[in-house]
mmCIF file of C-alpha atoms in Angstrom:
data_model
loop_
_atom_site.group_PDB
_atom_site.id
_atom_site.type_symbol
_atom_site.label_atom_id
_atom_site.label_comp_id
_atom_site.label_asym_id
_atom_site.label_seq_id
_atom_site.Cartn_x
_atom_site.Cartn_y
_atom_site.Cartn_z
ATOM 1 C CA MET Z 1 -12.096 77.422 74.688
ATOM 2 C CA GLU Z 2 -12.120 74.381 76.843
ATOM 3 C CA ALA Z 3 -10.333 71.249 75.608
ATOM 4 C CA ASP Z 4 -12.490 68.246 74.886
ATOM 5 C CA THR Z 5 -12.338 65.669 77.681
ATOM 6 C CA LYS Z 6 -12.843 61.953 77.098
ATOM 7 C CA VAL Z 7 -13.839 59.480 79.751
ATOM 8 C CA HIS Z 8 -12.207 56.087 79.242
ATOM 9 C CA THR Z 9 -14.200 53.113 80.536
ATOM 10 C CA THR Z 10 -13.553 49.402 80.324
ATOM 11 C CA GLN Z 11 -16.123 47.806 78.028
ATOM 12 C CA GLN Z 12 -18.024 44.972 79.738
ATOM 13 C CA PRO Z 13 -19.112 41.954 77.656
ATOM 14 C CA SER Z 14 -22.810 41.510 77.211
ATOM 15 C CA PRO Z 15 -24.513 38.853 79.411
ATOM 16 C CA LEU Z 16 -25.214 36.735 76.308
ATOM 17 C CA LYS Z 17 -21.582 36.797 75.175
ATOM 18 C CA LYS Z 18 -20.376 36.084 78.718
ATOM 19 C CA ALA Z 19 -22.643 33.036 79.004
ATOM 20 C CA ARG Z 20 -21.427 31.774 75.621
ATOM 21 C CA VAL Z 21 -17.783 32.073 76.641
ATOM 22 C CA GLU Z 22 -18.390 30.303 79.941
ATOM 23 C CA SER Z 23 -20.205 27.436 78.231
ATOM 24 C CA GLU Z 24 -17.344 26.997 75.753
ATOM 25 C CA THR Z 25 -14.688 26.857 78.468
ATOM 26 C CA ALA Z 26 -16.600 24.709 80.958
ATOM 27 C CA ALA Z 27 -15.741 21.022 81.305
ATOM 28 C CA PRO Z 28 -17.919 18.781 79.112
ATOM 29 C CA ALA Z 29 -20.840 17.142 80.873
ATOM 30 C CA PRO Z 30 -20.519 13.391 81.443
ATOM 31 C CA PRO Z 31 -22.504 11.218 79.002
ATOM 32 C CA PRO Z 32 -25.906 10.060 80.287
ATOM 33 C CA LYS Z 33 -26.027 6.636 81.861
ATOM 34 C CA PRO Z 34 -27.693 3.992 79.695
ATOM 35 C CA SER Z 35 -31.073 2.820 80.831
ATOM 36 C CA VAL Z 36 -31.067 -0.443 82.761
ATOM 37 C CA THR Z 37 -33.737 -3.052 82.327
ATOM 38 C CA GLU Z 38 -35.014 -5.225 85.164
ATOM 39 C CA GLU Z 39 -33.133 -8.203 83.745
ATOM 40 C CA GLU Z 40 -29.840 -6.321 83.343
ATOM 41 C CA GLU Z 41 -30.100 -4.879 86.832
ATOM 42 C CA ALA Z 42 -30.380 -8.371 88.240
ATOM 43 C CA GLU Z 43 -27.514 -9.725 86.140
ATOM 44 C CA GLY Z 44 -24.118 -10.176 87.743
ATOM 45 C CA PRO Z 45 -20.724 -10.959 86.185
ATOM 46 C CA SER Z 46 -20.366 -14.004 83.959
ATOM 47 C CA GLY Z 47 -23.957 -15.108 84.300
ATOM 48 C CA SER Z 48 -24.449 -14.773 88.055
ATOM 49 C CA SER Z 49 -27.444 -12.893 89.408
ATOM 50 C CA ASP Z 50 -29.107 -11.580 92.543
ATOM 51 C CA LYS Z 51 -32.536 -13.157 92.571
ATOM 52 C CA PRO Z 52 -35.368 -11.595 94.571
ATOM 53 C CA SER Z 53 -36.519 -13.355 97.718
ATOM 54 C CA ASP Z 54 -40.009 -14.015 96.309
ATOM 55 C CA VAL Z 55 -38.344 -16.347 93.806
ATOM 56 C CA LEU Z 56 -35.612 -17.884 95.984
ATOM 57 C CA LEU Z 57 -37.938 -18.635 98.893
ATOM 58 C CA ASN Z 58 -40.709 -20.159 96.795
ATOM 59 C CA PRO Z 59 -40.915 -23.897 97.616
ATOM 60 C CA HIS Z 60 -41.587 -24.684 93.963
ATOM 61 C CA TYR Z 61 -38.350 -23.046 92.784
ATOM 62 C CA VAL Z 62 -35.304 -25.303 92.297
ATOM 63 C CA GLU Z 63 -31.926 -23.845 91.363
ATOM 64 C CA ALA Z 64 -28.722 -25.628 90.380
ATOM 65 C CA PRO Z 65 -27.031 -27.489 91.959
ATOM 66 C CA ASN Z 66 -30.002 -28.509 94.155
ATOM 67 C CA PRO Z 67 -31.693 -31.683 92.907
ATOM 68 C CA LEU Z 68 -35.394 -31.971 92.268
ATOM 69 C CA SER Z 69 -37.070 -33.926 95.052
ATOM 70 C CA PRO Z 70 -38.740 -37.266 94.182
ATOM 71 C CA MET Z 71 -42.129 -35.535 94.270
ATOM 72 C CA GLN Z 72 -40.884 -32.763 91.957
ATOM 73 C CA ALA Z 73 -39.060 -34.988 89.524
ATOM 74 C CA HIS Z 74 -40.718 -36.743 86.635
ATOM 75 C CA THR Z 75 -38.757 -39.889 85.792
ATOM 76 C CA THR Z 76 -35.378 -40.527 84.225
ATOM 77 C CA ASP Z 77 -36.966 -41.906 81.063
ATOM 78 C CA GLY Z 78 -39.572 -39.134 80.888
ATOM 79 C CA THR Z 79 -42.541 -41.469 80.413
ATOM 80 C CA ALA Z 80 -44.446 -41.558 83.717
ATOM 81 C CA GLN Z 81 -47.066 -38.965 84.572
ATOM 82 C CA GLN Z 82 -46.870 -37.306 87.983
ATOM 83 C CA SER Z 83 -49.387 -35.080 89.721
ATOM 84 C CA VAL Z 84 -46.733 -32.372 90.217
ATOM 85 C CA LYS Z 85 -45.663 -30.761 86.971
ATOM 86 C CA SER Z 86 -42.197 -29.307 86.512
ATOM 87 C CA LEU Z 87 -40.508 -27.118 83.907
ATOM 88 C CA PHE Z 88 -36.842 -26.648 82.992
ATOM 89 C CA LEU Z 89 -35.661 -23.168 81.941
ATOM 90 C CA ALA Z 90 -33.221 -23.851 79.105
ATOM 91 C CA GLY Z 91 -31.423 -20.984 77.394
ATOM 92 C CA GLY Z 92 -28.602 -18.470 77.599
ATOM 93 C CA ILE Z 93 -26.821 -18.022 80.930
ATOM 94 C CA SER Z 94 -23.475 -16.331 80.321
ATOM 95 C CA ASN Z 95 -23.109 -12.853 78.800
ATOM 96 C CA CYS Z 96 -26.826 -12.164 78.709
ATOM 97 C CA PRO Z 97 -29.482 -10.587 80.964
ATOM 98 C CA ASP Z 98 -31.038 -12.758 83.644
ATOM 99 C CA TRP Z 99 -34.219 -13.603 81.764
ATOM 100 C CA GLN Z 100 -34.610 -16.655 84.026
ATOM 101 C CA VAL Z 101 -35.561 -14.554 87.038
ATOM 102 C CA VAL Z 102 -38.234 -12.783 84.980
ATOM 103 C CA ALA Z 103 -39.587 -16.122 83.756
ATOM 104 C CA SER Z 104 -39.454 -17.714 87.214
ATOM 105 C CA ARG Z 105 -41.311 -14.859 88.872
ATOM 106 C CA LYS Z 106 -44.136 -14.891 86.308
ATOM 107 C CA LEU Z 107 -44.513 -18.665 86.172
ATOM 108 C CA LEU Z 108 -44.418 -19.124 89.953
ATOM 109 C CA ALA Z 109 -47.062 -16.417 90.346
ATOM 110 C CA GLU Z 110 -49.409 -17.722 87.649
ATOM 111 C CA CYS Z 111 -48.862 -21.492 87.967
ATOM 112 C CA LYS Z 112 -49.220 -22.104 91.687
ATOM 113 C CA ASN Z 113 -47.911 -25.666 91.867
ATOM 114 C CA LEU Z 114 -45.572 -25.718 88.907
ATOM 115 C CA VAL Z 115 -41.982 -26.575 89.856
ATOM 116 C CA VAL Z 116 -39.468 -24.345 88.042
ATOM 117 C CA ALA Z 117 -35.958 -25.752 87.573
ATOM 118 C CA ASN Z 118 -33.368 -23.051 86.873
ATOM 119 C CA PRO Z 119 -29.764 -23.843 85.866
ATOM 120 C CA ARG Z 120 -28.622 -20.246 86.426
ATOM 121 C CA ARG Z 121 -27.121 -19.905 89.898
ATOM 122 C CA THR Z 122 -27.350 -16.986 92.293
ATOM 123 C CA ASN Z 123 -24.232 -14.940 93.147
ATOM 124 C CA LEU Z 124 -21.750 -17.297 91.510
ATOM 125 C CA THR Z 125 -19.479 -16.650 88.553
ATOM 126 C CA PHE Z 126 -18.464 -19.472 86.237
ATOM 127 C CA ASP Z 127 -14.954 -19.650 87.687
ATOM 128 C CA GLN Z 128 -16.608 -20.595 90.991
ATOM 129 C CA ILE Z 129 -18.692 -23.417 89.523
ATOM 130 C CA ASP Z 130 -17.574 -27.005 88.977
ATOM 131 C CA PRO Z 131 -18.318 -27.412 85.247
ATOM 132 C CA LEU Z 132 -18.804 -31.184 85.477
ATOM 133 C CA GLN Z 133 -21.305 -30.753 88.310
ATOM 134 C CA GLN Z 134 -23.199 -28.109 86.322
ATOM 135 C CA ILE Z 135 -23.312 -30.185 83.145
ATOM 136 C CA LYS Z 136 -24.541 -33.264 85.008
ATOM 137 C CA TRP Z 137 -27.171 -31.241 86.891
ATOM 138 C CA GLU Z 138 -28.573 -29.846 83.646
ATOM 139 C CA HIS Z 139 -28.475 -33.285 82.013
ATOM 140 C CA ASP Z 140 -30.377 -34.886 84.897
ATOM 141 C CA ALA Z 141 -32.838 -32.025 85.432
ATOM 142 C CA LEU Z 142 -33.780 -31.936 81.763
ATOM 143 C CA ARG Z 143 -34.774 -35.585 82.054
ATOM 144 C CA ASP Z 144 -36.472 -35.264 85.434
ATOM 145 C CA VAL Z 145 -38.939 -32.510 84.536
ATOM 146 C CA SER Z 146 -42.242 -32.991 82.772
ATOM 147 C CA ALA Z 147 -41.912 -30.003 80.383
ATOM 148 C CA ARG Z 148 -39.156 -27.824 78.942
ATOM 149 C CA MET Z 149 -38.888 -24.281 77.664
ATOM 150 C CA PHE Z 150 -36.073 -22.919 75.506
ATOM 151 C CA TRP Z 151 -35.380 -19.201 75.203
ATOM 152 C CA PHE Z 152 -32.637 -17.821 72.950
ATOM 153 C CA PRO Z 153 -31.705 -14.211 73.862
ATOM 154 C CA SER Z 154 -30.007 -11.992 71.287
ATOM 155 C CA ALA Z 155 -26.905 -11.305 73.388
ATOM 156 C CA THR Z 156 -25.307 -14.739 73.016
ATOM 157 C CA LEU Z 157 -25.306 -17.652 70.565
ATOM 158 C CA CYS Z 158 -26.179 -20.347 73.163
ATOM 159 C CA PRO Z 159 -24.355 -23.275 71.497
ATOM 160 C CA ILE Z 160 -25.087 -25.716 74.333
ATOM 161 C CA THR Z 161 -28.760 -24.756 74.313
ATOM 162 C CA LEU Z 162 -28.885 -25.418 70.566
ATOM 163 C CA TYR Z 163 -27.407 -28.855 71.215
ATOM 164 C CA GLU Z 164 -29.995 -29.552 73.940
ATOM 165 C CA LEU Z 165 -32.844 -28.303 71.764
ATOM 166 C CA GLY Z 166 -31.857 -30.662 68.965
ATOM 167 C CA ALA Z 167 -32.082 -33.609 71.348
ATOM 168 C CA TRP Z 168 -35.348 -32.555 72.949
ATOM 169 C CA THR Z 169 -37.253 -31.817 69.773
ATOM 170 C CA ILE Z 170 -36.707 -35.468 68.831
ATOM 171 C CA LEU Z 171 -37.474 -36.766 72.326
ATOM 172 C CA SER Z 172 -40.589 -34.613 72.636
ATOM 173 C CA LYS Z 173 -41.872 -35.969 69.352
ATOM 174 C CA GLN Z 174 -41.341 -39.494 70.672
ATOM 175 C CA ASN Z 175 -42.766 -39.112 74.182
ATOM 176 C CA GLY Z 176 -45.268 -36.284 73.607
ATOM 177 C CA GLN Z 177 -43.981 -34.167 76.471
ATOM 178 C CA PRO Z 178 -44.593 -30.406 76.248
ATOM 179 C CA LEU Z 179 -41.902 -28.286 74.625
ATOM 180 C CA PHE Z 180 -41.941 -24.489 74.413
ATOM 181 C CA ILE Z 181 -39.497 -22.513 72.272
ATOM 182 C CA GLY Z 182 -38.786 -18.831 71.731
ATOM 183 C CA CYS Z 183 -36.117 -16.660 70.114
ATOM 184 C CA ASP Z 184 -35.443 -12.973 70.439
ATOM 185 C CA PRO Z 185 -36.040 -11.348 67.014
ATOM 186 C CA GLN Z 186 -32.344 -10.394 66.910
ATOM 187 C CA TYR Z 187 -31.029 -13.842 67.838
ATOM 188 C CA ALA Z 188 -28.380 -14.777 65.265
ATOM 189 C CA ARG Z 189 -29.659 -18.322 64.640
ATOM 190 C CA LYS Z 190 -33.375 -17.600 64.835
ATOM 191 C CA GLN Z 191 -34.071 -18.910 61.331
ATOM 192 C CA ASP Z 192 -32.124 -22.108 62.032
ATOM 193 C CA VAL Z 193 -34.168 -22.748 65.173
ATOM 194 C CA GLU Z 194 -37.442 -22.099 63.354
ATOM 195 C CA VAL Z 195 -36.651 -24.289 60.346
ATOM 196 C CA GLN Z 196 -35.108 -27.181 62.287
ATOM 197 C CA THR Z 197 -38.034 -27.180 64.725
ATOM 198 C CA ARG Z 198 -40.570 -27.094 61.893
ATOM 199 C CA LEU Z 199 -38.931 -30.120 60.245
ATOM 200 C CA VAL Z 200 -39.417 -32.219 63.394
ATOM 201 C CA LEU Z 201 -42.460 -30.619 65.039
ATOM 202 C CA PRO Z 202 -44.310 -28.679 62.331
ATOM 203 C CA GLU Z 203 -47.206 -27.808 64.654
ATOM 204 C CA LEU Z 204 -44.974 -26.222 67.327
ATOM 205 C CA LYS Z 205 -44.865 -22.416 67.398
ATOM 206 C CA VAL Z 206 -41.527 -20.661 67.909
ATOM 207 C CA HIS Z 207 -42.284 -17.447 69.810
ATOM 208 C CA ASP Z 208 -40.378 -14.215 69.189
ATOM 209 C CA ASN Z 209 -41.161 -12.685 72.573
ATOM 210 C CA LEU Z 210 -40.436 -13.961 76.086
ATOM 211 C CA ASP Z 211 -43.816 -12.794 77.384
ATOM 212 C CA THR Z 212 -45.804 -14.696 74.765
ATOM 213 C CA LEU Z 213 -43.651 -17.760 75.369
ATOM 214 C CA LEU Z 214 -44.458 -17.609 79.078
ATOM 215 C CA ASP Z 215 -48.138 -17.015 78.314
ATOM 216 C CA ALA Z 216 -48.161 -20.229 76.253
ATOM 217 C CA ILE Z 217 -46.742 -22.153 79.218
ATOM 218 C CA ILE Z 218 -49.338 -20.620 81.560
ATOM 219 C CA ALA Z 219 -52.122 -21.548 79.138
ATOM 220 C CA TRP Z 220 -50.832 -25.133 78.948
ATOM 221 C CA TYR Z 221 -50.635 -25.396 82.713
ATOM 222 C CA ALA Z 222 -54.208 -24.167 83.096
ATOM 223 C CA THR Z 223 -55.449 -27.172 81.092
ATOM 224 C CA ILE Z 224 -53.815 -29.909 83.178
#
């Protein structure tokens, strides 16, 4: 009688089990990169930005520290009417997306002769800017233009902009010059801006979207 013979083979793991083991031992995949908006892509460190050439090269675009020309400027007391209208972009600069470049591009495209004065500089961080020069430029430009817009983004509190808005709500009531205001829905002091504005200028709408704020400016410009 022949003895039973056994063939010994090495058991191979199933393809499914092998794939599961490899996935458990493989290095973890890097987290996905967050999406980048147009404003955030343009933003540089500490409030600097790379502005597109269609904005920088537009003859109706004025950026700090360049002064408005006599033809672009209104008057220091804000009372005279000039044929060339100008608008100051007041709002957050540091630690927030470059909303100014978005506003400038839309306004320059839709309002052909409107001069846009922007306090946010290109390719400069705040440690490269003379603060006294910047403060004086904003002070003078706010008085030289014929209209002002204020935008409060959610990323920063904008204490200086709040200070400027308080002054210009009163001045706009006195001289009748156009004033446009908007707050991001998540801006921390949105209710304060709305209530304080309503107490001085009850008819003035505070927008909660940058696009609708810009549309209001475009509509105003179309009537002058």
